C-alpha positions as semicolon CSV with decimal commas, in nm:
position;residue;x (nm);y (nm);z (nm)
1;L;-5,846;-19,098;13,022
2;G;-5,524;-18,936;13,117
3;L;-5,673;-18,633;13,333
4;P;-5,526;-18,551;13,636
5;T;-5,668;-18,613;14,013
6;W;-5,800;-18,328;14,164
7;A;-5,536;-18,310;14,410
8;D;-5,260;-18,341;14,106
9;L;-5,461;-18,053;13,906
10;I;-5,422;-17,810;14,179
11;N;-5,036;-17,904;14,250
12;Q;-4,971;-17,896;13,882
13;G;-5,117;-17,551;13,882
14;L;-4,919;-17,456;14,189
15;V;-4,608;-17,546;14,047
16;Q;-4,664;-17,420;13,699
17;I;-4,705;-17,069;13,845
18;G;-4,383;-17,079;14,078
19;E;-4,583;-17,154;14,412
20;P;-4,494;-17,448;14,631
21;P;-4,703;-17,727;14,563
22;F;-4,993;-17,837;14,832
23;D;-4,949;-18,097;15,092
24;G;-5,229;-18,072;15,276
25;D;-5,563;-18,282;15,259
26;D;-5,829;-18,023;15,255
27;L;-5,846;-18,010;14,853
28;E;-6,095;-17,705;14,883
29;L;-5,813;-17,544;15,066
30;G;-5,606;-17,611;14,788
31;G;-5,845;-17,499;14,550
32;T;-5,890;-17,183;14,696
33;R;-5,479;-17,129;14,708
34;L;-5,479;-17,199;14,375
35;A;-5,765;-16,945;14,271
36;A;-5,600;-16,672;14,534
37;A;-5,229;-16,727;14,378
38;C;-5,360;-16,678;14,039
39;K;-5,546;-16,354;14,137
40;R;-5,232;-16,223;14,303
41;K;-5,011;-16,306;14,049
42;G;-5,246;-16,153;13,782
43;L;-5,305;-16,483;13,577
44;D;-5,588;-16,627;13,457
45;A;-5,685;-16,917;13,663
46;R;-5,905;-17,117;13,306
47;V;-5,549;-17,114;13,160
48;V;-5,363;-17,235;13,423
49;V;-5,617;-17,522;13,497
50;T;-5,656;-17,628;13,113
51;T;-5,324;-17,661;13,060
52;C;-5,268;-17,851;13,366
53;L;-5,630;-18,089;13,243
54;Y;-5,477;-18,130;12,863
55;R;-5,126;-18,226;12,881
56;D;-5,139;-18,255;12,485
57;G;-5,371;-18,011;12,427
58;G;-5,676;-18,324;12,363
59;L;-5,824;-18,616;12,468
60;P;-5,694;-18,897;12,279
61;T;-6,001;-19,051;12,060
62;G;-5,896;-19,422;12,093
63;A;-5,886;-19,368;12,517
64;L;-6,242;-19,237;12,495
65;M;-6,373;-19,491;12,296
66;G;-6,236;-19,805;12,454
67;N;-6,323;-19,664;12,872
68;R;-6,580;-19,845;13,002
69;R;-6,694;-19,561;13,229
70;M;-6,729;-19,339;12,951
71;S;-6,961;-19,634;12,762
72;A;-7,180;-19,621;13,084
73;L;-7,222;-19,282;13,093
74;G;-7,318;-19,349;12,697
75;A;-7,560;-19,600;12,750
76;M;-7,750;-19,382;12,982
77;L;-7,731;-19,030;12,755
78;M;-7,767;-19,192;12,420
79;G;-8,141;-19,322;12,368
80;S;-8,190;-19,674;12,403
81;R;-8,343;-19,950;12,615
82;R;-8,062;-19,854;12,855
83;G;-8,156;-19,472;12,905
84;S;-8,256;-19,160;12,738
85;V;-8,097;-18,858;12,922
86;D;-8,117;-18,542;12,780
87;T;-7,996;-18,307;13,048
88;V;-7,672;-18,342;13,254
89;L;-7,556;-18,115;13,526
90;T;-7,182;-18,145;13,576
91;L;-6,942;-17,965;13,798
92;N;-6,630;-18,067;13,591
93;F;-6,470;-17,816;13,373
94;D;-6,337;-18,061;13,101
95;S;-6,465;-18,153;12,763
96;V;-6,474;-18,520;12,813
97;L;-6,844;-18,587;12,801
98;E;-6,900;-18,366;12,502
99;E;-6,624;-18,492;12,306
100;Y;-6,764;-18,872;12,340
101;L;-7,100;-18,800;12,280
102;L;-6,978;-18,600;11,938
103;L;-6,750;-18,927;11,820
104;H;-7,104;-19,111;11,848
105;G;-7,269;-18,869;11,639
106;Y;-7,515;-18,666;11,906
107;V;-7,548;-18,309;11,888
108;V;-7,467;-18,157;12,236
109;N;-7,480;-17,834;12,392
110;A;-7,226;-17,724;12,666
111;V;-7,383;-17,433;12,840
112;T;-7,119;-17,256;12,970
113;E;-7,266;-16,897;13,039
114;L;-7,631;-16,787;13,124
115;P;-7,857;-16,704;12,941
116;A;-7,797;-16,964;12,679
117;L;-7,969;-17,075;12,364
118;M;-8,154;-17,399;12,360
119;G;-8,274;-17,588;12,084
120;S;-8,291;-17,938;11,914
121;E;-7,963;-18,104;12,063
122;D;-7,949;-18,460;12,210
123;V;-7,772;-18,363;12,538
124;T;-7,756;-18,048;12,708
125;V;-7,459;-18,042;12,952
126;F;-7,455;-17,777;13,195
127;H;-7,125;-17,674;13,368
128;L;-7,202;-17,492;13,674
129;H;-6,830;-17,476;13,768
130;G;-6,747;-17,365;13,432
131;Y;-6,608;-17,516;13,135
132;L;-6,241;-17,539;12,963
133;P;-6,248;-17,781;12,623
134;S;-5,944;-17,949;12,522
135;K;-5,831;-17,845;12,155
136;T;-6,064;-18,115;12,028
137;G;-6,376;-18,029;12,244
138;P;-6,651;-17,835;12,140
139;G;-6,757;-17,486;12,271
140;R;-6,547;-17,207;12,429
141;A;-6,402;-17,180;12,760
142;S;-6,639;-17,022;13,041
143;K;-6,557;-16,633;13,099
144;K;-6,457;-16,767;13,507
145;I;-6,437;-17,070;13,657
146;T;-6,549;-17,187;14,026
147;L;-6,294;-17,357;14,256
148;T;-6,359;-17,320;14,579
149;K;-6,695;-17,450;14,781
150;E;-6,763;-17,086;14,889
151;A;-6,782;-16,932;14,556
152;V;-7,054;-17,230;14,500
153;L;-7,260;-17,149;14,807
154;K;-7,240;-16,795;14,732
155;M;-7,384;-16,853;14,359
156;A;-7,633;-17,070;14,537
157;G;-7,744;-16,843;14,802
158;D;-7,751;-16,536;14,583
159;P;-8,141;-16,482;14,429
160;N;-7,998;-16,288;14,136
161;D;-7,737;-16,555;14,012
162;Q;-7,909;-16,751;13,679
163;W;-7,675;-17,040;13,792
164;R;-7,914;-17,084;14,102
165;V;-8,217;-17,076;13,875
166;V;-8,075;-17,316;13,666
167;L;-7,984;-17,533;13,959
168;R;-8,317;-17,551;14,130
169;Q;-8,507;-17,595;13,820
170;M;-8,321;-17,911;13,757
171;V;-8,328;-18,004;14,163
172;R;-8,710;-17,962;14,127
173;S;-8,781;-18,107;13,815
174;K;-8,499;-18,379;13,755
175;V;-8,396;-18,735;13,881
176;L;-8,035;-18,710;13,997
177;L;-7,784;-18,940;13,994
């Protein structure tokens, strides 16, 4: 779909903010370096990552509709003999899944902040790491994004964090793929 790999995303972000690219193999360290550099320079990491994710601002409809991987996901999510998944927990920041489902007429709720209102949507997508929609994507960007494993582990271990409650509930009540 033209989205960068994690390594490319880190390097594009670093170069965009005037830092040397990351040349190591530990992408966790690269994500930490990008987050720290943004904080040090007073830049919003969400804006930096969004700019790197969507080079042209949005996702091309033709690419979404013609992608076999998206078709396979769609088959599980769109109620049929092949599947009827109604809840997704994603670690991705992008709006690819939401835009694909919207193109097929589905009502999607991208949960980016908690607490969240739930309704009669066809599919609910929980964005544990945060959400950065393209210009054509539904919903608003998260107030914060999580770039590091350390931040996710901190959230998962904090008994007062609402995302921890959602994560535990899903692991206990859903089949995870």
